[in-house]
Amino acid sequence: MTRPSPHRVSISSRITSRTEAGDPLSIALAPPPNESQDQRARRKALEAEAKRVSDEIDRQIDADAANLKRRRNTTKVLLLGQSESGKSTTLKNMQLTCAPKKWAAERGAWRVVIQLNLVRSVNVILDELGRHTELATRLSPLREVQKDLERRLGASAIEERFVPGLSPVNEDRDKRSSADRRRTECAVRSSEGWKAAVFKIRPSTATSRQSISLEEDETTRVIASCREEIHALWQDKAVKDAVWNRKVNLVDSAEFFLNHVHRVSRRDYVPSDDDIVRARLRTVGVQEHRINFEASLDSGRDLLVFDVGGSRTSRAAWPAYFDDVHAIIFLAPINCFDEKLAEDPRVNRLEDSFLLWKSVCANKLLSSAQLILFLNKMDLLDQKLKAGVKVKHYLTSFADRSNDRATVSKYLKNKFMDICRQESPSPRTPQVHLTSVVDTITTAHTLGYVQDSILKTHLRRVNLL
């Protein structure tokens, strides 16, 4: 009789031999002697259920480990500040700095937004100043262009907001005070959704693709054909004076695009980084952005950034995002010491920033969060001070200090630092940066320092440093 190869011995044979040798584990695992078929079936069912439970536990352990790794590699940051403080501009700078490839891929989508910014600014000026009847007639096609651009952005909301000094064109201005005048502004519900609308998948038929291309070309053609009229309107001294005195209220970026109308209105226009950073598109609600670091040293790390609306109606949603936050970048536009809130003309904008900062510093949920303060719009502060606007007329505690950029910024920095020291549940010192976040080069250096600091603090919190 041929002896079987040792490699062909069955598992049951090995268990039997080990059982005979007195191995306790094998004895425990071996089926009971004289096992009936019913008993064997029940045993197999119990073993299968035990394996299912064991596999489920293993999967949960793996999921928990993956989640822990993801949490360790993800830093949660909140962007806070009043409306038009520069939060979205800061976010765009973060995207440009951390994820330049994705930024470049989305560059073309911003052309529609910038065209809308330019066209809407022209229409606002024409609504408020009736002196340019001839120019208004020649620029009238821009009304339809604005509607077309808003439609192509997939605008899902039109918010009506208070804007001092503005009123719809069909209302009698004499019957309404400047505090009551309103203007609607295009807004979208998702910061990514509008990009999908612009970069939507084209229909498969050549005819449909050609139709869409012709539509886009026609919009650009109309803007290009109005280039000289837009330039003439913007060069009018009465228009410049009205904008400076806020009789015509334009967003901060409007002047930039109007000054560059010959470039922005070109048929072959491609937005620059500076253009995109200045482009304005209002979003409704809280915007969540996951920024994947593309640099090799930081590859695999993410910034989870929440751009939380700064309007008064949006602030109630802030606490829902305070849990487990690693850092807060708070933006305070210090150029607005002589301005009122759009939502409530009784409230000074700088005073509103003080109150918001106080509430953030005092919040116990944020007591362990790193505080980073951007005293923003330094460029506009400088312009205002050089024009002779006196801080002491709006901030009495400033008294007779020198009305220059260095003195004003130092004074306001100390005010914000004092609030943090007085209101924080535990001692902490915020990082303070004087910023003009529309300056991409300087802001890149600032954000590099800030991001490095945030990441190191986060790593210490998860016991990796």
Short mmCIF file of C-alpha atoms in Angstrom, two decimals:
data_model
loop_
_atom_site.label_atom_id
_atom_site.label_comp_id
_atom_site.label_asym_id
_atom_site.label_seq_id
_atom_site.Cartn_x
_atom_site.Cartn_y
_atom_site.Cartn_z
CA MET A 1 0.00 0.00 0.00
CA THR A 2 1.39 3.38 -1.10
CA ARG A 3 1.89 5.89 1.67
CA PRO A 4 0.12 9.22 0.91
CA SER A 5 2.25 12.33 0.33
CA PRO A 6 2.40 14.55 3.44
CA HIS A 7 1.29 17.47 1.27
CA ARG A 8 -1.99 15.70 0.50
CA VAL A 9 -3.04 15.08 4.08
CA SER A 10 -6.46 16.67 4.67
CA ILE A 11 -7.15 19.31 7.31
CA SER A 12 -9.42 16.93 9.15
CA SER A 13 -6.64 14.36 9.18
CA ARG A 14 -4.25 16.91 10.65
CA ILE A 15 -6.83 17.95 13.28
CA THR A 16 -7.42 14.29 14.11
CA SER A 17 -3.72 13.61 14.43
CA ARG A 18 -3.22 16.72 16.58
CA THR A 19 -6.26 15.78 18.67
CA GLU A 20 -4.80 12.39 19.21
CA ALA A 21 -1.60 14.09 20.26
CA GLY A 22 -3.54 15.96 22.94
CA ASP A 23 -3.53 19.53 21.48
CA PRO A 24 -6.14 21.41 23.64
CA LEU A 25 -7.11 23.86 20.86
CA SER A 26 -7.64 21.07 18.39
CA ILE A 27 -9.72 19.17 20.91
CA ALA A 28 -11.91 22.26 21.46
CA LEU A 29 -12.38 22.83 17.72
CA ALA A 30 -12.96 19.24 16.76
CA PRO A 31 -16.56 18.18 16.08
CA PRO A 32 -18.11 16.09 18.84
CA PRO A 33 -17.82 12.32 18.42
CA ASN A 34 -20.79 10.50 16.91
CA GLU A 35 -22.22 13.87 15.66
CA SER A 36 -25.59 13.44 13.93
CA GLN A 37 -26.45 15.22 10.68
CA ASP A 38 -28.83 17.61 12.49
CA GLN A 39 -26.20 18.42 15.08
CA ARG A 40 -23.64 19.00 12.33
CA ALA A 41 -26.02 21.35 10.50
CA ARG A 42 -26.68 23.39 13.65
CA ARG A 43 -22.96 23.56 14.40
CA LYS A 44 -22.18 24.76 10.89
CA ALA A 45 -24.90 27.44 11.15
CA LEU A 46 -23.49 28.68 14.47
CA GLU A 47 -19.97 28.75 13.01
CA ALA A 48 -21.20 30.72 9.98
CA GLU A 49 -22.96 33.27 12.21
CA ALA A 50 -19.87 33.59 14.40
CA LYS A 51 -17.76 34.21 11.29
CA ARG A 52 -20.25 36.83 10.04
CA VAL A 53 -20.09 38.68 13.37
CA SER A 54 -16.30 38.43 13.41
CA ASP A 55 -16.04 39.77 9.85
CA GLU A 56 -18.40 42.65 10.72
CA ILE A 57 -16.24 43.54 13.73
CA ASP A 58 -13.15 43.45 11.52
CA ARG A 59 -14.83 45.74 8.99
CA GLN A 60 -15.82 48.19 11.74
CA ILE A 61 -12.27 48.17 13.11
CA ASP A 62 -10.93 48.89 9.61
CA ALA A 63 -13.51 51.66 9.12
CA ASP A 64 -12.64 53.22 12.48
CA ALA A 65 -8.95 53.09 11.63
CA ALA A 66 -9.59 54.71 8.23
CA ASN A 67 -11.78 57.35 9.86
CA LEU A 68 -9.09 58.08 12.46
CA LYS A 69 -6.49 58.41 9.71
CA ARG A 70 -8.80 60.70 7.74
CA ARG A 71 -9.43 62.84 10.84
CA ARG A 72 -5.71 63.04 11.51
CA ASN A 73 -5.13 64.12 7.91
CA THR A 74 -8.05 66.58 7.81
CA THR A 75 -7.90 70.00 9.41
CA LYS A 76 -11.23 71.73 9.97
CA VAL A 77 -11.19 75.50 9.50
CA LEU A 78 -14.02 78.04 9.78
CA LEU A 79 -14.05 81.30 7.87
CA LEU A 80 -16.06 83.82 9.88
CA GLY A 81 -16.83 87.50 9.53
CA GLN A 82 -19.57 89.85 8.45
CA SER A 83 -20.89 89.93 4.91
CA GLU A 84 -18.38 91.28 2.37
CA SER A 85 -15.48 90.94 4.80
CA GLY A 86 -13.34 88.92 2.38
CA LYS A 87 -14.15 85.32 3.40
CA SER A 88 -14.74 84.02 -0.12
CA THR A 89 -11.66 85.85 -1.37
CA THR A 90 -9.58 84.23 1.37
CA LEU A 91 -10.99 80.84 0.43
CA LYS A 92 -10.01 81.37 -3.21
CA ASN A 93 -6.49 82.26 -2.11
CA MET A 94 -6.35 79.01 -0.11
CA GLN A 95 -7.46 77.04 -3.16
CA LEU A 96 -4.89 78.80 -5.34
CA THR A 97 -2.10 78.14 -2.83
CA CYS A 98 -2.92 74.52 -1.90
CA ALA A 99 -4.50 73.09 -5.06
CA PRO A 100 -3.13 75.00 -8.08
CA LYS A 101 -3.95 72.23 -10.58
CA LYS A 102 -7.63 72.20 -9.69
CA TRP A 103 -7.60 76.00 -9.67
CA ALA A 104 -6.20 76.06 -13.21
CA ALA A 105 -8.77 73.51 -14.39
CA GLU A 106 -11.62 75.75 -13.17
CA ARG A 107 -10.17 79.01 -14.51
CA GLY A 108 -12.49 79.17 -17.53
CA ALA A 109 -15.65 78.96 -15.41
CA TRP A 110 -14.86 82.29 -13.77
CA ARG A 111 -15.14 84.16 -17.06
CA VAL A 112 -18.94 84.08 -16.80
CA VAL A 113 -18.84 85.44 -13.22
CA ILE A 114 -16.45 88.25 -14.14
CA GLN A 115 -18.53 89.21 -17.16
CA LEU A 116 -21.57 89.34 -14.86
CA ASN A 117 -19.68 91.52 -12.35
CA LEU A 118 -18.78 93.99 -15.11
CA VAL A 119 -22.22 94.08 -16.72
CA ARG A 120 -24.10 94.37 -13.43
CA SER A 121 -21.91 97.27 -12.30
CA VAL A 122 -22.75 99.15 -15.50
CA ASN A 123 -26.46 98.50 -15.06
CA VAL A 124 -26.35 99.67 -11.42
CA ILE A 125 -24.70 102.94 -12.47
CA LEU A 126 -27.24 103.51 -15.24
CA ASP A 127 -30.12 102.80 -12.86
CA GLU A 128 -28.94 105.41 -10.40
CA LEU A 129 -27.67 108.15 -12.69
CA GLY A 130 -30.12 109.27 -15.34
CA ARG A 131 -27.83 111.85 -16.95
CA HIS A 132 -26.35 109.59 -19.63
CA THR A 133 -29.42 109.02 -21.77
CA GLU A 134 -27.46 108.43 -24.98
CA LEU A 135 -25.01 106.03 -23.32
CA ALA A 136 -27.89 104.29 -21.57
CA THR A 137 -29.54 103.61 -24.92
CA ARG A 138 -26.35 102.22 -26.44
CA LEU A 139 -25.70 100.11 -23.35
CA SER A 140 -29.27 98.78 -23.11
CA PRO A 141 -28.32 95.35 -24.60
CA LEU A 142 -26.43 94.69 -21.36
CA ARG A 143 -29.78 94.22 -19.57
CA GLU A 144 -30.40 91.01 -21.50
CA VAL A 145 -26.76 90.02 -21.20
CA GLN A 146 -27.04 90.17 -17.39
CA LYS A 147 -30.11 87.91 -17.44
CA ASP A 148 -28.36 85.47 -19.77
CA LEU A 149 -25.24 85.28 -17.60
CA GLU A 150 -27.31 84.70 -14.45
CA ARG A 151 -29.21 81.93 -16.21
CA ARG A 152 -26.02 80.24 -17.37
CA LEU A 153 -24.65 80.29 -13.82
CA GLY A 154 -27.69 78.28 -12.79
CA ALA A 155 -28.62 80.99 -10.30
CA SER A 156 -30.83 79.18 -7.81
CA ALA A 157 -31.64 82.13 -5.59
CA ILE A 158 -32.15 85.85 -5.93
CA GLU A 159 -31.70 87.53 -2.58
CA GLU A 160 -33.18 90.94 -1.86
CA ARG A 161 -30.91 92.82 0.49
CA PHE A 162 -30.66 96.36 1.87
CA VAL A 163 -28.18 98.52 0.03
CA PRO A 164 -28.14 102.14 1.20
CA GLY A 165 -28.60 104.58 -1.63
CA LEU A 166 -30.03 102.09 -4.11
CA SER A 167 -33.54 101.41 -5.31
CA PRO A 168 -35.13 99.46 -8.13
CA VAL A 169 -35.45 101.54 -11.26
CA ASN A 170 -39.24 101.25 -11.34
CA GLU A 171 -39.69 102.84 -7.90
CA ASP A 172 -40.10 106.52 -7.14
CA ARG A 173 -36.84 107.43 -5.40
CA ASP A 174 -38.44 110.42 -3.72
CA LYS A 175 -40.87 108.17 -1.85
CA ARG A 176 -38.21 106.03 -0.22
CA SER A 177 -35.35 106.92 2.08
CA SER A 178 -31.90 105.65 1.22
CA ALA A 179 -32.09 103.25 4.18
CA ASP A 180 -35.16 101.58 2.70
CA ARG A 181 -33.97 101.20 -0.87
CA ARG A 182 -33.29 97.71 -2.06
CA ARG A 183 -31.57 95.98 -4.91
CA THR A 184 -31.62 92.31 -5.75
CA GLU A 185 -28.41 90.43 -6.40
CA CYS A 186 -27.86 87.10 -8.09
CA ALA A 187 -26.91 84.36 -5.65
CA VAL A 188 -26.34 80.61 -5.96
CA ARG A 189 -26.97 77.93 -3.38
CA SER A 190 -23.78 75.97 -3.99
CA SER A 191 -20.28 77.26 -4.58
CA GLU A 192 -19.56 74.19 -6.71
CA GLY A 193 -22.97 73.87 -8.36
CA TRP A 194 -22.54 76.95 -10.53
CA LYS A 195 -19.25 75.58 -11.86
CA ALA A 196 -21.04 72.39 -12.82
CA ALA A 197 -23.65 74.53 -14.58
CA VAL A 198 -20.98 76.35 -16.57
CA PHE A 199 -19.00 73.17 -17.25
CA LYS A 200 -22.13 71.11 -17.81
CA ILE A 201 -21.85 68.07 -20.05
CA ARG A 202 -22.57 69.21 -23.56
CA PRO A 203 -25.34 67.42 -25.49
CA SER A 204 -24.06 64.75 -27.81
CA THR A 205 -25.34 66.23 -31.05
CA ALA A 206 -23.15 68.61 -33.00
CA THR A 207 -26.11 70.94 -33.54
CA SER A 208 -26.69 71.33 -29.78
CA ARG A 209 -22.99 71.94 -29.10
CA GLN A 210 -22.89 74.55 -31.85
CA SER A 211 -25.99 76.25 -30.43
CA ILE A 212 -24.44 76.56 -26.95
CA SER A 213 -21.16 77.85 -28.41
CA LEU A 214 -22.99 80.45 -30.48
CA GLU A 215 -24.95 81.57 -27.40
CA GLU A 216 -21.74 82.09 -25.42
CA ASP A 217 -20.09 83.87 -28.33
CA GLU A 218 -23.07 86.20 -28.72
CA THR A 219 -22.91 87.24 -25.05
CA THR A 220 -19.20 87.97 -25.34
CA ARG A 221 -19.73 89.78 -28.65
CA VAL A 222 -22.31 92.12 -27.10
CA ILE A 223 -20.00 92.94 -24.18
CA ALA A 224 -17.09 93.56 -26.56
CA SER A 225 -19.23 95.83 -28.75
CA CYS A 226 -20.11 97.96 -25.69
CA ARG A 227 -16.49 98.30 -24.55
CA GLU A 228 -15.97 101.94 -25.49
CA GLU A 229 -19.35 103.03 -24.09
CA ILE A 230 -18.58 101.29 -20.77
CA HIS A 231 -15.18 103.01 -20.67
CA ALA A 232 -16.77 106.41 -21.40
CA LEU A 233 -19.35 105.90 -18.65
CA TRP A 234 -16.71 104.97 -16.10
CA GLN A 235 -14.46 107.90 -16.99
CA ASP A 236 -17.24 110.41 -16.31
CA LYS A 237 -16.31 112.50 -13.28
CA ALA A 238 -19.89 112.60 -12.00
CA VAL A 239 -19.97 108.79 -11.97
CA LYS A 240 -16.65 108.58 -10.12
CA ASP A 241 -17.82 111.14 -7.56
CA ALA A 242 -21.12 109.32 -7.02
CA VAL A 243 -19.33 106.02 -6.44
CA TRP A 244 -16.82 107.62 -4.06
CA ASN A 245 -19.59 109.30 -2.07
CA ARG A 246 -21.59 106.03 -2.11
CA LYS A 247 -24.54 107.61 -3.88
CA VAL A 248 -23.99 104.68 -6.20
CA ASN A 249 -23.07 101.64 -4.12
CA LEU A 250 -20.84 99.20 -5.99
CA VAL A 251 -19.10 96.18 -4.52
CA ASP A 252 -15.37 96.59 -3.89
CA SER A 253 -14.36 94.56 -6.96
CA ALA A 254 -16.51 96.58 -9.39
CA GLU A 255 -13.97 99.37 -9.80
CA PHE A 256 -11.23 96.86 -10.62
CA PHE A 257 -13.15 95.33 -13.53
CA LEU A 258 -14.37 98.71 -14.78
CA ASN A 259 -10.78 99.95 -14.78
CA HIS A 260 -9.82 96.88 -16.85
CA VAL A 261 -12.82 96.91 -19.18
CA HIS A 262 -10.73 96.79 -22.38
CA ARG A 263 -9.05 93.58 -21.23
CA VAL A 264 -12.05 91.89 -19.60
CA SER A 265 -14.33 92.54 -22.59
CA ARG A 266 -12.01 90.94 -25.16
CA ARG A 267 -13.44 88.05 -27.17
CA ASP A 268 -10.45 85.87 -26.21
CA TYR A 269 -10.40 86.94 -22.54
CA VAL A 270 -9.05 84.39 -20.04
CA PRO A 271 -9.31 85.34 -16.33
CA SER A 272 -6.06 85.90 -14.44
CA ASP A 273 -5.54 84.82 -10.83
CA ASP A 274 -6.10 88.39 -9.69
CA ASP A 275 -9.35 88.56 -11.67
CA ILE A 276 -10.68 85.35 -10.11
CA VAL A 277 -9.78 86.43 -6.58
CA ARG A 278 -11.72 89.67 -7.09
CA ALA A 279 -14.72 88.06 -8.80
CA ARG A 280 -17.87 88.23 -6.71
CA LEU A 281 -20.66 85.66 -6.65
CA ARG A 282 -22.94 85.57 -3.63
CA THR A 283 -23.68 82.13 -2.22
CA VAL A 284 -26.62 81.26 0.01
CA GLY A 285 -26.05 79.18 3.15
CA VAL A 286 -22.92 77.46 4.46
CA GLN A 287 -20.40 76.36 1.84
CA GLU A 288 -18.19 73.34 2.56
CA HIS A 289 -14.91 72.99 0.68
CA ARG A 290 -12.45 70.10 0.92
CA ILE A 291 -9.08 71.28 -0.32
CA ASN A 292 -6.62 68.49 -1.11
CA PHE A 293 -3.01 69.56 -0.78
CA GLU A 294 -1.31 68.88 -4.11
CA ALA A 295 2.29 69.49 -2.99
CA SER A 296 4.23 66.25 -2.49
CA LEU A 297 5.22 67.06 1.09
CA ASP A 298 1.58 67.59 2.11
CA SER A 299 0.01 65.05 -0.23
CA GLY A 300 -2.78 63.12 1.50
CA ARG A 301 -3.68 66.00 3.78
CA ASP A 302 -6.93 67.94 3.47
CA LEU A 303 -8.28 71.25 4.64
CA LEU A 304 -12.00 71.10 5.34
CA VAL A 305 -13.04 74.74 5.10
CA PHE A 306 -16.48 76.07 5.96
CA ASP A 307 -17.36 79.47 4.51
CA VAL A 308 -20.17 80.51 6.85
CA GLY A 309 -22.45 83.30 5.67
CA GLY A 310 -21.84 86.60 7.41
CA SER A 311 -25.20 88.27 6.94
CA ARG A 312 -27.27 88.72 10.08
CA THR A 313 -29.79 86.12 8.95
CA SER A 314 -27.00 83.54 8.47
CA ARG A 315 -25.27 83.93 11.82
CA ALA A 316 -27.71 81.68 13.67
CA ALA A 317 -26.23 78.76 11.70
CA TRP A 318 -22.68 79.34 12.97
CA PRO A 319 -22.76 77.21 16.19
CA ALA A 320 -23.69 74.07 14.25
CA TYR A 321 -20.18 74.12 12.74
CA PHE A 322 -18.25 74.86 15.95
CA ASP A 323 -17.84 71.21 17.00
CA ASP A 324 -14.31 69.83 16.68
CA VAL A 325 -13.02 72.87 14.79
CA HIS A 326 -9.25 73.26 14.74
CA ALA A 327 -8.93 76.88 13.67
CA ILE A 328 -10.98 79.97 12.94
CA ILE A 329 -9.92 82.59 10.45
CA PHE A 330 -11.92 85.68 11.36
CA LEU A 331 -12.00 88.52 8.84
CA ALA A 332 -12.60 92.08 10.00
CA PRO A 333 -12.64 94.68 7.20
CA ILE A 334 -11.17 97.68 9.00
CA ASN A 335 -11.62 100.07 6.08
CA CYS A 336 -15.34 100.25 6.87
CA PHE A 337 -15.04 102.34 10.05
CA ASP A 338 -17.28 104.97 8.39
CA GLU A 339 -19.81 102.57 6.84
CA LYS A 340 -23.12 101.07 7.94
CA LEU A 341 -24.39 97.50 7.70
CA ALA A 342 -26.34 96.80 4.52
CA GLU A 343 -28.92 94.88 6.58
CA ASP A 344 -29.26 97.57 9.25
CA PRO A 345 -28.11 101.13 8.43
CA ARG A 346 -28.21 102.00 12.14
CA VAL A 347 -25.19 99.78 12.87
CA ASN A 348 -21.60 100.75 12.13
CA ARG A 349 -19.75 97.96 10.29
CA LEU A 350 -16.61 98.16 12.41
CA GLU A 351 -18.67 98.02 15.60
CA ASP A 352 -20.46 94.98 14.19
CA SER A 353 -17.08 93.27 13.65
CA PHE A 354 -16.12 94.01 17.26
CA LEU A 355 -19.35 92.38 18.48
CA LEU A 356 -18.91 89.33 16.24
CA TRP A 357 -15.31 88.88 17.38
CA LYS A 358 -16.42 89.15 20.99
CA SER A 359 -19.02 86.39 20.51
CA VAL A 360 -16.47 84.10 18.84
CA CYS A 361 -13.85 84.63 21.56
CA ALA A 362 -16.40 84.06 24.35
CA ASN A 363 -17.91 80.87 22.90
CA LYS A 364 -16.94 77.88 25.07
CA LEU A 365 -17.29 75.46 22.13
CA LEU A 366 -14.42 77.32 20.48
CA SER A 367 -12.20 77.61 23.55
CA SER A 368 -9.65 75.15 22.14
CA ALA A 369 -9.76 76.46 18.57
CA GLN A 370 -6.82 78.40 17.23
CA LEU A 371 -7.83 82.00 16.51
CA ILE A 372 -6.45 83.77 13.46
CA LEU A 373 -7.52 87.35 12.85
CA PHE A 374 -7.23 89.04 9.46
CA LEU A 375 -7.57 92.81 9.72
CA ASN A 376 -8.56 92.99 6.09
CA LYS A 377 -8.84 95.52 3.27
CA MET A 378 -5.76 97.44 4.30
CA ASP A 379 -5.47 98.76 0.74
CA LEU A 380 -8.91 100.37 0.95
CA LEU A 381 -8.16 101.70 4.43
CA ASP A 382 -5.06 103.39 3.04
CA GLN A 383 -7.07 104.98 0.21
CA LYS A 384 -9.69 106.27 2.61
CA LEU A 385 -7.18 107.76 5.05
CA LYS A 386 -5.23 109.45 2.25
CA ALA A 387 -8.50 110.96 1.02
CA GLY A 388 -8.79 112.70 4.40
CA VAL A 389 -11.52 110.64 6.09
CA LYS A 390 -11.00 110.99 9.85
CA VAL A 391 -11.29 107.89 12.03
CA LYS A 392 -12.03 109.93 15.15
CA HIS A 393 -15.28 111.17 13.61
CA TYR A 394 -16.60 107.60 13.64
CA LEU A 395 -14.63 106.01 16.48
CA THR A 396 -14.52 108.50 19.34
CA SER A 397 -12.09 106.42 21.40
CA PHE A 398 -9.47 106.96 18.68
CA ALA A 399 -9.29 110.57 19.91
CA ASP A 400 -6.51 112.72 18.46
CA ARG A 401 -4.15 109.97 17.36
CA SER A 402 -2.43 110.35 14.01
CA ASN A 403 -4.79 109.54 11.13
CA ASP A 404 -2.36 107.30 9.23
CA ARG A 405 -2.35 103.62 8.26
CA ALA A 406 0.21 102.46 10.83
CA THR A 407 -1.44 104.23 13.77
CA VAL A 408 -4.99 103.21 12.84
CA SER A 409 -4.10 99.56 12.22
CA LYS A 410 -2.11 99.32 15.47
CA TYR A 411 -4.96 100.87 17.43
CA LEU A 412 -7.55 98.50 15.95
CA LYS A 413 -5.27 95.49 16.41
CA ASN A 414 -4.97 96.32 20.12
CA LYS A 415 -8.76 96.70 20.37
CA PHE A 416 -9.32 93.22 18.95
CA MET A 417 -6.56 91.75 21.14
CA ASP A 418 -8.12 93.33 24.25
CA ILE A 419 -11.51 91.82 23.39
CA CYS A 420 -9.96 88.36 23.04
CA ARG A 421 -8.10 88.68 26.33
CA GLN A 422 -11.22 89.84 28.19
CA GLU A 423 -13.73 87.41 26.67
CA SER A 424 -11.89 84.11 26.14
CA PRO A 425 -12.80 81.34 28.64
CA SER A 426 -9.09 80.47 28.86
CA PRO A 427 -5.98 82.53 28.08
CA ARG A 428 -4.95 82.52 24.42
CA THR A 429 -3.35 84.88 21.96
CA PRO A 430 -4.72 85.12 18.44
CA GLN A 431 -2.50 85.40 15.40
CA VAL A 432 -3.14 88.80 13.83
CA HIS A 433 -2.33 89.65 10.23
CA LEU A 434 -2.83 92.92 8.36
CA THR A 435 -4.16 91.79 5.00
CA SER A 436 -5.43 92.80 1.61
CA VAL A 437 -6.61 89.40 0.45
CA VAL A 438 -7.09 90.62 -3.13
CA ASP A 439 -3.27 90.75 -3.27
CA THR A 440 -2.57 87.13 -4.22
CA ILE A 441 1.22 87.26 -3.82
CA THR A 442 1.28 88.75 -0.32
CA THR A 443 -1.69 86.63 0.77
CA ALA A 444 0.07 83.46 -0.43
CA HIS A 445 2.93 84.18 2.00
CA THR A 446 0.48 84.93 4.82
CA LEU A 447 -1.54 81.77 4.17
CA GLY A 448 1.62 79.68 3.97
CA TYR A 449 2.50 80.75 7.49
CA VAL A 450 -1.09 80.36 8.72
CA GLN A 451 -1.54 76.90 7.19
CA ASP A 452 1.75 75.67 8.63
CA SER A 453 0.72 76.93 12.06
CA ILE A 454 -2.75 75.36 11.80
CA LEU A 455 -1.35 71.98 10.70
CA LYS A 456 1.21 71.90 13.51
CA THR A 457 -1.44 72.74 16.09
CA HIS A 458 -3.72 70.06 14.67
CA LEU A 459 -0.97 67.44 14.72
CA ARG A 460 -0.19 68.24 18.35
CA ARG A 461 -3.87 67.75 19.19
CA VAL A 462 -3.87 64.24 17.72
CA ASN A 463 -0.61 63.41 19.54
CA LEU A 464 1.50 63.09 16.43
CA LEU A 465 4.08 65.68 17.45
#
